[in-house]
Structure formats: C-alpha cells, structure tokens
CSV table of C-alpha atoms and ligand atoms in Angstrom, one decimal:
chain,number,residue,atom,x,y,z
A,1,UNK,CA,98.3,7.2,78.4
A,2,UNK,CA,98.7,10.2,76.0
A,3,UNK,CA,102.2,11.4,75.3
A,4,UNK,CA,103.2,14.4,73.2
A,5,UNK,CA,104.0,18.1,72.9
A,6,UNK,CA,103.1,20.1,76.0
A,7,UNK,CA,104.7,23.4,75.1
A,8,UNK,CA,106.1,25.1,71.9
A,9,UNK,CA,108.2,28.2,72.2
A,10,UNK,CA,109.6,29.9,69.0
A,11,UNK,CA,112.5,32.3,68.8
A,12,UNK,CA,114.1,34.0,65.8
A,13,UNK,CA,116.9,36.6,65.5
A,14,UNK,CA,115.9,40.3,65.7
A,15,UNK,CA,117.1,41.1,62.2
A,16,UNK,CA,115.8,40.3,58.7
A,17,UNK,CA,116.3,41.0,55.0
A,18,UNK,CA,113.2,41.7,52.9
A,19,UNK,CA,113.5,39.4,49.9
A,20,UNK,CA,112.3,42.3,47.6
A,21,UNK,CA,115.6,44.0,48.5
A,22,UNK,CA,117.5,40.9,47.7
A,23,UNK,CA,115.7,40.5,44.4
A,24,UNK,CA,116.5,44.1,43.4
A,25,UNK,CA,120.2,43.5,44.0
A,26,UNK,CA,120.2,40.1,42.2
A,27,UNK,CA,118.1,41.6,39.4
A,28,UNK,CA,115.3,39.1,39.6
A,29,UNK,CA,111.6,39.6,39.6
A,30,UNK,CA,110.6,39.9,43.4
A,31,UNK,CA,107.6,37.6,42.6
A,32,UNK,CA,110.0,34.8,41.9
A,33,UNK,CA,110.8,34.8,45.7
A,34,UNK,CA,107.3,35.9,46.9
A,35,UNK,CA,105.2,33.8,44.7
A,36,UNK,CA,107.5,31.2,43.1
A,37,UNK,CA,109.2,30.2,46.4
A,38,UNK,CA,106.5,31.6,48.8
A,39,UNK,CA,109.0,33.5,50.9
A,40,UNK,CA,108.9,37.2,52.1
A,41,UNK,CA,111.7,37.7,54.5
A,42,UNK,CA,114.8,35.9,55.7
A,43,UNK,CA,115.9,36.0,59.4
A,44,UNK,CA,119.5,37.0,59.7
A,45,UNK,CA,121.5,36.0,62.9
A,46,UNK,CA,123.8,38.7,64.0
A,47,UNK,CA,127.4,37.8,65.0
A,48,UNK,CA,126.6,37.4,68.7
A,49,UNK,CA,123.7,34.9,68.0
A,50,UNK,CA,124.2,31.2,67.2
A,51,UNK,CA,122.2,28.0,67.7
A,52,UNK,CA,123.1,27.9,71.3
A,53,UNK,CA,121.8,31.4,72.0
A,54,UNK,CA,118.7,30.9,69.8
A,55,UNK,CA,118.0,27.6,71.5
A,56,UNK,CA,118.4,28.9,75.0
A,57,UNK,CA,116.3,31.9,74.2
A,58,UNK,CA,113.5,29.6,72.8
A,59,UNK,CA,113.7,27.3,75.8
A,60,UNK,CA,113.7,30.0,78.5
A,61,UNK,CA,110.0,30.6,78.7
A,62,UNK,CA,109.4,26.9,79.1
A,63,UNK,CA,111.9,26.5,81.9
A,64,UNK,CA,110.5,29.6,83.6
A,65,UNK,CA,106.9,28.5,83.3
A,66,UNK,CA,107.2,24.8,84.0
A,67,UNK,CA,110.4,24.4,86.0
A,68,UNK,CA,113.2,21.9,85.4
A,69,UNK,CA,112.7,19.3,88.2
A,70,UNK,CA,111.1,16.7,86.0
A,71,UNK,CA,113.5,17.0,83.0
A,72,UNK,CA,115.5,13.8,82.2
A,73,UNK,CA,116.9,14.9,78.9
A,74,UNK,CA,117.7,17.9,76.9
A,75,UNK,CA,117.9,16.9,73.2
A,76,UNK,CA,119.3,19.5,70.8
A,77,UNK,CA,118.6,18.9,67.1
A,78,UNK,CA,120.7,21.0,64.7
A,79,UNK,CA,122.9,20.9,61.6
A,80,UNK,CA,124.7,24.1,62.6
A,81,UNK,CA,126.6,22.7,65.5
A,82,UNK,CA,129.2,25.0,67.1
A,83,UNK,CA,131.6,22.3,68.1
A,84,UNK,CA,132.6,18.9,66.6
A,85,UNK,CA,132.8,17.3,70.1
A,86,UNK,CA,130.8,19.3,72.7
A,87,UNK,CA,127.1,19.3,72.1
A,88,UNK,CA,125.2,22.5,71.8
A,89,UNK,CA,122.9,21.0,74.4
A,90,UNK,CA,125.7,21.2,77.0
A,91,UNK,CA,126.1,25.0,76.6
A,92,UNK,CA,122.3,25.3,76.9
A,93,UNK,CA,122.4,23.1,80.0
A,94,UNK,CA,124.7,25.5,81.6
A,95,UNK,CA,122.8,28.7,80.5
A,96,UNK,CA,119.5,27.4,81.7
A,97,UNK,CA,121.0,25.9,84.9
A,98,UNK,CA,119.4,22.5,84.3
A,99,UNK,CA,119.8,19.9,87.0
A,100,UNK,CA,122.9,17.7,87.0
A,101,UNK,CA,120.9,14.5,86.5
A,102,UNK,CA,119.4,15.9,83.2
A,103,UNK,CA,121.4,14.4,80.3
A,104,UNK,CA,122.1,16.6,77.3
A,105,UNK,CA,123.0,15.5,73.8
A,106,UNK,CA,123.0,16.8,70.2
A,107,UNK,CA,121.3,15.0,67.3
A,108,UNK,CA,122.0,15.4,63.6
A,109,UNK,CA,120.3,14.3,60.4
A,110,UNK,CA,119.9,17.5,58.3
A,111,UNK,CA,116.3,18.9,58.9
A,112,UNK,CA,114.9,15.7,60.3
A,113,UNK,CA,116.6,15.4,63.7
A,114,UNK,CA,114.0,17.4,65.6
A,115,UNK,CA,111.6,14.6,64.7
A,116,UNK,CA,114.0,11.9,65.9
A,117,UNK,CA,114.3,13.9,69.2
A,118,UNK,CA,110.5,14.0,69.5
A,119,UNK,CA,110.1,10.2,68.9
A,120,UNK,CA,113.0,9.4,71.4
A,121,UNK,CA,111.3,11.8,73.9
A,122,UNK,CA,107.9,10.2,73.5
A,123,UNK,CA,109.3,6.7,74.0
A,124,UNK,CA,111.2,7.9,77.1
A,125,UNK,CA,108.1,9.5,78.6
A,126,UNK,CA,105.9,6.4,77.8
A,127,UNK,CA,108.4,4.3,79.8
A,128,UNK,CA,108.8,6.9,82.6
A,129,UNK,CA,105.4,8.6,83.1
A,130,UNK,CA,105.8,11.7,85.3
A,131,UNK,CA,109.1,12.6,83.7
A,132,UNK,CA,109.7,15.1,80.8
A,133,UNK,CA,112.1,15.9,78.0
A,134,UNK,CA,113.1,19.3,76.7
A,135,UNK,CA,113.8,19.4,73.0
A,136,UNK,CA,115.4,22.3,71.1
A,137,UNK,CA,115.6,22.5,67.3
A,138,UNK,CA,117.7,25.4,66.1
A,139,UNK,CA,119.5,26.2,62.8
A,140,UNK,CA,121.0,28.9,60.7
A,141,UNK,CA,120.4,28.1,57.0
A,142,UNK,CA,123.3,29.6,54.9
A,143,UNK,CA,124.1,29.1,51.2
A,144,UNK,CA,126.7,30.8,49.0
A,145,UNK,CA,125.9,34.4,48.1
A,146,UNK,CA,124.2,34.6,44.6
A,147,UNK,CA,123.4,30.8,44.6
A,148,UNK,CA,119.9,29.6,43.9
A,149,UNK,CA,119.5,28.6,47.6
A,150,UNK,CA,120.3,32.2,48.8
A,151,UNK,CA,116.7,33.4,49.0
A,152,UNK,CA,115.7,30.4,51.1
A,153,UNK,CA,118.2,31.1,53.9
A,154,UNK,CA,116.8,31.7,57.4
A,155,UNK,CA,117.4,31.2,61.1
A,156,UNK,CA,115.4,30.3,64.1
A,157,UNK,CA,114.7,27.9,67.0
A,158,UNK,CA,111.8,26.1,68.5
A,159,UNK,CA,111.9,24.5,72.0
A,160,UNK,CA,109.3,21.8,73.0
A,161,UNK,CA,108.5,20.2,76.3
A,162,UNK,CA,107.3,16.5,75.9
A,163,UNK,CA,105.5,14.8,78.7
A,164,UNK,CA,102.5,12.6,79.5
A,165,UNK,CA,99.0,14.2,79.3
A,166,UNK,CA,100.4,17.0,77.1
A,167,UNK,CA,98.5,20.3,76.8
A,168,UNK,CA,99.0,20.8,73.1
A,169,UNK,CA,99.4,17.7,70.9
A,170,UNK,CA,99.0,14.0,71.8
A,171,UNK,CA,101.0,12.0,69.3
A,172,UNK,CA,99.5,9.1,67.5
A,173,UNK,CA,101.5,5.8,67.6
A,174,UNK,CA,101.8,5.4,63.8
A,175,UNK,CA,104.7,6.5,61.6
A,176,UNK,CA,105.3,6.2,57.8
A,177,UNK,CA,109.1,6.3,57.2
A,178,UNK,CA,111.5,6.5,54.3
A,179,UNK,CA,115.3,6.6,54.1
A,180,UNK,CA,117.7,6.6,51.2
A,181,UNK,CA,121.4,7.5,50.9
A,182,UNK,CA,121.4,10.4,48.5
A,183,UNK,CA,123.4,13.6,48.0
A,184,UNK,CA,120.7,16.3,47.6
A,185,UNK,CA,122.0,18.7,50.2
A,186,UNK,CA,125.1,18.6,52.4
A,187,UNK,CA,127.7,20.7,54.2
A,188,UNK,CA,131.3,19.3,54.5
A,189,UNK,CA,133.0,20.1,57.8
A,190,UNK,CA,135.3,22.8,56.2
A,191,UNK,CA,132.4,24.9,54.9
A,192,UNK,CA,130.1,27.4,56.6
A,193,UNK,CA,127.6,27.3,53.7
A,194,UNK,CA,125.6,24.3,52.7
A,195,UNK,CA,125.7,22.9,49.1
A,196,UNK,CA,122.4,21.8,47.5
A,197,UNK,CA,121.2,20.4,44.3
A,198,UNK,CA,117.8,22.3,44.6
A,199,UNK,CA,115.8,20.7,41.9
A,200,UNK,CA,117.0,17.2,42.8
A,201,UNK,CA,116.3,17.8,46.5
A,202,UNK,CA,112.8,19.0,45.7
A,203,UNK,CA,112.2,15.8,43.8
A,204,UNK,CA,113.6,13.6,46.6
A,205,UNK,CA,111.5,15.5,49.2
A,206,UNK,CA,108.3,15.0,47.1
A,207,UNK,CA,109.0,11.3,46.5
A,208,UNK,CA,109.7,10.7,50.2
A,209,UNK,CA,106.5,12.5,51.1
A,210,UNK,CA,104.4,10.1,49.0
A,211,UNK,CA,106.3,7.0,50.3
A,212,UNK,CA,105.9,8.1,53.9
A,213,UNK,CA,102.2,8.8,53.3
A,214,UNK,CA,101.6,5.3,51.9
A,215,UNK,CA,103.3,3.6,54.9
A,216,UNK,CA,101.5,5.9,57.4
A,217,UNK,CA,98.2,5.2,55.7
A,218,UNK,CA,98.8,1.4,55.8
A,219,UNK,CA,100.0,1.5,59.4
A,220,UNK,CA,97.2,3.7,60.7
A,221,UNK,CA,94.2,2.7,58.5
A,222,UNK,CA,93.5,6.4,58.2
A,223,UNK,CA,92.9,8.3,55.0
A,224,UNK,CA,93.7,11.9,53.9
A,225,UNK,CA,90.3,13.2,55.2
A,226,UNK,CA,91.2,12.1,58.8
A,227,UNK,CA,93.9,14.8,58.8
A,228,UNK,CA,92.1,18.2,59.4
A,229,UNK,CA,95.4,20.1,59.1
A,230,UNK,CA,98.8,19.5,57.6
A,231,UNK,CA,102.3,20.8,58.6
A,232,UNK,CA,105.4,20.0,56.7
A,233,UNK,CA,109.1,20.7,56.6
A,234,UNK,CA,109.4,23.9,54.7
A,235,UNK,CA,112.7,24.6,52.9
A,236,UNK,CA,110.5,27.2,51.2
A,237,UNK,CA,106.7,27.4,51.8
A,238,UNK,CA,105.6,26.8,48.2
A,239,UNK,CA,106.9,23.2,48.5
A,240,UNK,CA,103.6,22.3,50.3
A,241,UNK,CA,101.6,23.1,47.1
A,242,UNK,CA,104.0,20.9,45.2
A,243,UNK,CA,103.5,18.1,47.8
A,244,UNK,CA,99.7,18.3,47.5
A,245,UNK,CA,99.9,18.0,43.7
A,246,UNK,CA,102.2,15.0,44.1
A,247,UNK,CA,99.9,13.3,46.6
A,248,UNK,CA,97.0,14.0,44.2
A,249,UNK,CA,98.8,12.4,41.3
A,250,UNK,CA,100.4,9.4,43.1
A,251,UNK,CA,98.4,8.7,46.2
A,252,UNK,CA,94.8,9.5,45.4
A,253,UNK,CA,94.5,12.7,47.4
A,254,UNK,CA,91.8,15.0,46.1
A,255,UNK,CA,92.6,18.3,44.3
A,256,UNK,CA,91.6,20.7,47.1
A,257,UNK,CA,90.0,24.1,46.2
A,258,UNK,CA,92.0,27.2,47.1
A,259,UNK,CA,89.8,27.7,50.2
A,260,UNK,CA,90.2,24.1,51.3
A,261,UNK,CA,94.0,24.3,50.9
A,262,UNK,CA,94.1,27.6,52.8
A,263,UNK,CA,92.0,26.1,55.7
A,264,UNK,CA,94.2,23.1,56.1
A,265,UNK,CA,97.6,24.5,55.3
A,266,UNK,CA,98.0,28.2,55.2
A,267,UNK,CA,98.2,29.1,59.0
A,268,UNK,CA,101.2,26.8,59.3
A,269,UNK,CA,103.1,28.8,56.7
A,270,UNK,CA,102.8,32.2,58.4
A,271,UNK,CA,106.1,32.2,60.4
A,272,UNK,CA,108.3,30.3,57.9
A,273,UNK,CA,107.4,32.9,55.2
A,274,UNK,CA,108.9,35.5,57.5
A,275,UNK,CA,112.0,33.6,58.6
A,276,UNK,CA,113.1,31.5,55.7
A,277,UNK,CA,114.4,27.9,56.3
A,278,UNK,CA,115.1,27.0,59.8
A,279,UNK,CA,116.1,23.4,59.0
A,280,UNK,CA,115.6,21.2,62.1
A,281,UNK,CA,113.2,23.8,63.5
A,282,UNK,CA,111.2,24.3,60.3
A,283,UNK,CA,108.4,21.7,60.8
A,284,UNK,CA,108.0,22.7,64.5
A,285,UNK,CA,107.9,26.4,63.6
A,286,UNK,CA,105.1,25.6,61.1
A,287,UNK,CA,103.2,23.7,63.9
A,288,UNK,CA,103.7,26.7,66.2
A,289,UNK,CA,102.4,29.1,63.6
A,290,UNK,CA,99.3,26.9,63.1
A,291,UNK,CA,98.5,26.8,66.8
A,292,UNK,CA,99.2,30.6,67.1
A,293,UNK,CA,97.5,32.0,64.1
A,294,UNK,CA,94.5,29.7,63.3
A,295,UNK,CA,91.3,31.5,64.5
A,296,UNK,CA,89.3,28.2,64.5
A,297,UNK,CA,89.2,26.0,67.5
A,298,UNK,CA,91.6,23.1,66.7
A,299,UNK,CA,90.6,21.0,69.7
A,300,UNK,CA,90.2,17.4,68.5
A,301,UNK,CA,91.7,18.0,65.1
A,302,UNK,CA,94.3,15.5,63.9
A,303,UNK,CA,97.3,17.2,62.4
A,304,UNK,CA,99.4,15.4,59.8
A,305,UNK,CA,103.1,16.1,60.1
A,306,UNK,CA,105.7,15.5,57.4
A,307,UNK,CA,109.3,15.7,58.4
A,308,UNK,CA,112.2,15.6,55.9
A,309,UNK,CA,115.9,15.7,56.3
A,310,UNK,CA,118.1,15.7,53.2
A,311,UNK,CA,120.5,12.8,52.7
A,312,UNK,CA,117.7,11.6,53.3
A,313,UNK,CA,115.4,10.5,56.1
A,314,UNK,CA,111.7,11.3,56.2
A,315,UNK,CA,108.6,10.5,58.3
A,316,UNK,CA,104.9,11.1,58.2
A,317,UNK,CA,103.3,11.1,61.6
A,318,UNK,CA,100.3,12.8,63.3
A,319,UNK,CA,98.8,14.0,66.6
A,320,UNK,CA,95.6,15.2,68.1
A,321,UNK,CA,95.1,18.7,69.4
A,322,UNK,CA,94.1,18.7,73.1
A,323,UNK,CA,91.1,20.6,74.5
A,324,UNK,CA,92.2,23.8,76.2
A,325,UNK,CA,95.4,24.0,74.2
A,326,UNK,CA,95.2,27.8,73.8
A,327,UNK,CA,96.0,28.4,77.5
A,328,UNK,CA,99.5,26.8,76.9
A,329,UNK,CA,100.5,28.9,73.9
A,330,UNK,CA,102.7,32.0,73.7
A,331,UNK,CA,101.1,33.4,70.6
A,332,UNK,CA,101.3,37.1,71.5
A,333,UNK,CA,105.0,36.8,72.4
A,334,UNK,CA,105.7,35.0,69.1
A,335,UNK,CA,103.8,37.7,67.1
A,336,UNK,CA,105.7,40.4,68.9
A,337,UNK,CA,109.1,38.8,68.3
A,338,UNK,CA,108.4,38.7,64.5
A,339,UNK,CA,106.9,42.2,64.4
A,340,UNK,CA,109.6,43.9,66.3
A,341,UNK,CA,112.5,42.8,64.2
A,342,UNK,CA,114.9,45.3,62.6
A,343,UNK,CA,115.2,45.5,58.8
A,344,UNK,CA,118.7,45.2,57.3
A,345,UNK,CA,119.7,46.8,54.0
A,346,UNK,CA,121.5,44.6,51.6
A,347,UNK,CA,125.0,45.7,52.5
A,348,UNK,CA,124.4,45.1,56.2
A,349,UNK,CA,123.1,41.6,55.4
A,350,UNK,CA,126.2,40.8,53.3
A,351,UNK,CA,128.6,42.2,55.9
A,352,UNK,CA,127.0,39.9,58.5
A,353,UNK,CA,126.9,36.6,56.5
A,354,UNK,CA,130.4,37.0,55.3
A,355,UNK,CA,131.9,37.6,58.7
A,356,UNK,CA,133.9,34.6,59.9
A,357,UNK,CA,134.4,33.4,63.5
A,358,UNK,CA,137.9,33.9,64.8
A,359,UNK,CA,140.1,30.8,64.6
A,360,UNK,CA,143.4,31.8,66.2
A,361,UNK,CA,142.5,31.2,69.9
A,362,UNK,CA,142.8,34.9,70.8
A,363,UNK,CA,140.7,37.0,73.0
A,364,UNK,CA,137.6,38.5,71.4
A,365,UNK,CA,134.7,40.5,72.7
A,366,UNK,CA,131.8,40.6,70.2
A,367,UNK,CA,129.8,43.8,69.4
A,368,UNK,CA,126.4,43.7,71.1
A,369,UNK,CA,123.5,43.4,68.7
A,370,UNK,CA,119.8,42.9,69.7
A,371,UNK,CA,119.3,39.4,71.0
A,372,UNK,CA,117.2,37.6,73.5
A,373,UNK,CA,118.4,37.3,77.1
A,374,UNK,CA,121.3,35.0,76.0
A,375,UNK,CA,124.1,36.1,73.7
A,376,UNK,CA,127.5,35.0,72.4
A,377,UNK,CA,129.8,37.5,74.2
A,378,UNK,CA,133.1,36.5,72.6
A,379,UNK,CA,135.8,33.9,72.1
A,380,UNK,CA,138.7,33.1,74.5
A,381,UNK,CA,141.4,30.5,73.8
A,382,UNK,CA,139.1,28.7,71.3
A,383,UNK,CA,136.2,28.6,73.7
A,384,UNK,CA,132.8,30.2,73.1
A,385,UNK,CA,131.9,32.7,75.9
A,386,UNK,CA,128.1,33.0,76.4
A,387,UNK,CA,126.4,35.5,78.7
A,388,UNK,CA,122.9,36.3,80.0
A,389,UNK,CA,122.2,40.0,79.5
B,1,COA,N1,106.7,35.1,39.3
B,1,COA,C1,106.2,34.0,39.9
B,1,COA,N2,106.9,32.8,40.0
B,1,COA,C2,108.1,32.7,39.4
B,1,COA,C3,108.7,33.9,38.8
B,1,COA,C4,108.0,35.1,38.8
B,1,COA,N3,108.4,36.2,38.2
B,1,COA,N4,109.9,33.5,38.3
B,1,COA,C5,110.1,32.2,38.6
B,1,COA,N5,109.0,31.8,39.3
B,1,COA,C6,108.8,30.4,39.8
B,1,COA,C7,109.3,29.3,38.9
B,1,COA,O1,108.4,29.0,37.9
B,1,COA,C8,109.5,28.2,39.9
B,1,COA,O2,108.2,27.6,40.1
B,1,COA,P1,108.0,26.1,39.8
B,1,COA,O3,108.9,25.3,40.7
B,1,COA,O4,106.6,25.9,40.1
B,1,COA,O5,108.3,25.9,38.4
B,1,COA,C9,109.9,28.9,41.2
B,1,COA,O6,109.6,30.3,41.0
B,1,COA,C10,111.4,28.8,41.5
B,1,COA,O7,112.1,29.2,40.2
B,1,COA,P2,113.3,28.3,39.8
B,1,COA,O8,113.8,28.9,38.5
B,1,COA,O9,113.0,26.9,39.9
B,1,COA,O10,114.3,28.8,41.0
B,1,COA,P3,115.8,28.4,41.2
B,1,COA,O11,116.4,27.6,40.2
B,1,COA,O12,116.5,29.7,41.4
B,1,COA,O13,115.8,27.5,42.6
B,1,COA,C11,115.2,26.2,44.5
B,1,COA,C12,114.7,27.2,43.4
B,1,COA,C13,114.0,26.0,45.4
B,1,COA,C14,115.6,24.9,43.8
B,1,COA,C15,116.4,26.9,45.2
B,1,COA,O14,116.0,28.0,45.9
B,1,COA,C16,117.1,26.0,46.2
B,1,COA,O15,117.9,25.2,45.9
B,1,COA,N6,116.7,26.1,47.5
B,1,COA,C17,117.2,25.3,48.6
B,1,COA,C18,116.3,24.0,48.7
B,1,COA,C19,116.7,23.2,49.9
B,1,COA,O16,117.0,23.8,50.9
B,1,COA,N7,116.6,21.9,49.8
B,1,COA,C20,117.0,21.1,50.9
B,1,COA,C21,116.1,20.9,52.0
B,1,COA,S1,114.6,20.2,51.6
C-alpha cells in the first residue's frame, strides 16, 4: 500500500520587506542578501497573524476540498508556539471545526518537527488504511534587529494531508537519520527572537546532510542519480549550493553543471526566496514550490528530501511523484498569494517586529491588517481571541 502526501497547501502573510531595502538601511551591498544568501524578500506577519492563523489559513483549502470525516490526527509542527501548555493545534481544531474524535497535538524540534509529524502520520495511516492525518507546519522566524540572521527572517505555513494512495507523493520506506546535542540555534522561553551561531549552524547542517545521505544510501541501496529532484530545509536558499559541494567533496556526488543543478534544485527554491525562513514549514514550502512551478511532468520522479532542525536532528528521505498529481495542486492560488502581497517600508517593518503582545491580562482588540479568513482579533484575560472574517 502506498502512503504519503495527498495535498499540500501553502500560506504566507500578506506583507513583505524587500531585502534590497533592508540592505540600504543596514548599509550592506544588496547582492550579499540576493546572491550571497539567495534571498529576495522576507514575509512579515502583521500583529493579527500568528502560527495559529497561518496554520488554519493554510489548512482551510484542504478541509474544504476533502472534508474532515476521515481525520484521526491534527499534528502541528512549530517552534513559534503561542502557549506553553495548550497546543496551537487545539486552537486550529476549533477554528476548522474538526470532529471531536480527531486528536490534536503540537510537536517541536526546531525546523525538523514537520518531518517527525510526517513520519508519525505515515505510520498511523499504514496501520489504519482509510484514515487520514492533517499536518500543519507553521513558523515565524525572528532574530534580533541588525544581527546576521536578520535578512534570513520569514514567516509562513504549509498544511499537508497524509493518507493511503496519495495523489502527490508516495513516501519510500527508507530514512537516513542523524542526531547530536549541539547549540547552533535556540530560543530561550523568555525571548521572542532566536539566537543563532550562523557559521557553526551551517557547518552542523552540512555535516548532518552528508551523514544522513550515507545512511539513506546504505539503507535504500540507491545512489544520487536515483533522485531526479532534491528539496532541502532552507534557512537561506544558497545553503543548497553549499550542500551539493559538501556531498561532492565527502560523498562522491558529481559536480553538477549549472543547468543540471537548476533542473534538479531551482524550482524548489522559488517560494523560499520570497518568504525567508519558515522553519518547520521550510522543507515543505520548497516541495510545494517544486510541484507548483516545475513545467516538466514530474510523474514517477523520485524526490530526495533533506530535513534539518537545529539542536540537532536531521533526516534524508524520499518519495515518488504520483501520476496525475497536477489535479491535486493549488499552484495558481499559491502564486496569487505571493504576488498580491503588500510591500512594507523599512520603518513599517521595524514597527511590526518590535511590537510586543500584551502581558497584563487586559482587554485588547487588535487592528485589522490583511490576513486570510482567520485572524487574531485580540486578547482577553490572557486568552487569545481568534475570529473568522
Ligand atoms: N555579493 C555576493 N555575495 C556576497 C557579497 C556580495 N556583495 N557579500 C557577501 N557575500 C557572500 C559571502 O561571501 C558569503 O558567502 P559564502 O558563505 O559562500 O562565503 C555570504 O554572502 C554570506 O556572507 P557572510 O559574511 O558569511 O554573512 P553573515 O556573517 O552576515 O551571516 C549567515 C550569514 C547565514 C551565517 C547568517 O545570515 C545567519 O546566521 N543566518 C541564520 C542561519 C540559520 O537560521 N541557521 C539555523 C537553521 S539551519
């Protein structure tokens, strides 16, 4: 029985900052961000958007198209949780009016947790054919103003439906995994902004990529040329180029020409260049972009996927694109969502990211920005109040 990803729905906030504008204010060459990091814009979540609203907005098309009756689990992967106790998944459960028997939990391991959710979901469906799991990966990547991580900030969400006989990607059974207790990136509970040792984090990511590849290769018996396309976790899109160089140096991958690299990699970078890092959603945003923007027929192609979460846990896995996959995509809606965003100037960006949530338990009604159907309407007695517009 095939098990895997049946639907992919992407959502990002309606606002962005052009990194050329950030470069001008920070007095750096804009090519450092555009070429050196491979980033063009960063998505900025307005004050009435959080991971709950982004996740619910991403999942809504799936729920409307496919219903909720066969859902056993809602798994919410994030490192931008809104509550230390109540799962973001529970708020979404309410907003989407999921059935009472559908269990909802939140998972965390930096940017890796969406992949944990996917593996759990596939195992569940394999044991319960005919049932389905809804996964949401959503995050807001935030670093200190003027820090090296600032141009890699971003925000966004991807919702996935996992079931048997999936319409998009049937997952292979093999995994290559790696875990090591390191401090490359972290966010203490008292901070809104993450802390990162960027150069160290990049080295750990690249090392994990090679170790995972070797284990995947040994487990599957496959070689690099069995993977027609490649999608990776993208803290910044240029990291894939570094990854390919590392695989070439340490694992015998060929040095691909620019055309070959573009064919296998570049379609999967299209959205992440426009949103910045979306942490848990990043790999699945890349996969969505590959499906949406690649003009070639991907049917039968095996896609290699590399998931990395700082701290660190990493995994190489793969899946095969299913015939007829295009009928299950929302490519036009995703393109429209990105194209219709509103550009912020630098001061608007700084005003939004330095705004803090109220902490005094008072009554607050939040200004209405552009969002999807779900928004954070305010706070009341320490409770978040969501609404469907
Ligand atoms: N034109 C083109 N490229 C330029 C350039 C210019 N004018 N100026 C600099 N660059 C290149 C640099 O050569 C470098 O490329 P290289 O890595 O191939 O050498 C790249 O741009 C970045 O420059 P660098 O000086 O290394 O940037 P930085 O010190 O400001 O930090 C990161 C870069 C990625 C380390 C930083 O943005 C960061 O920490 N990001 C967060 C990473 C993260 O989230 N990790 C955790 C999850 S995996």
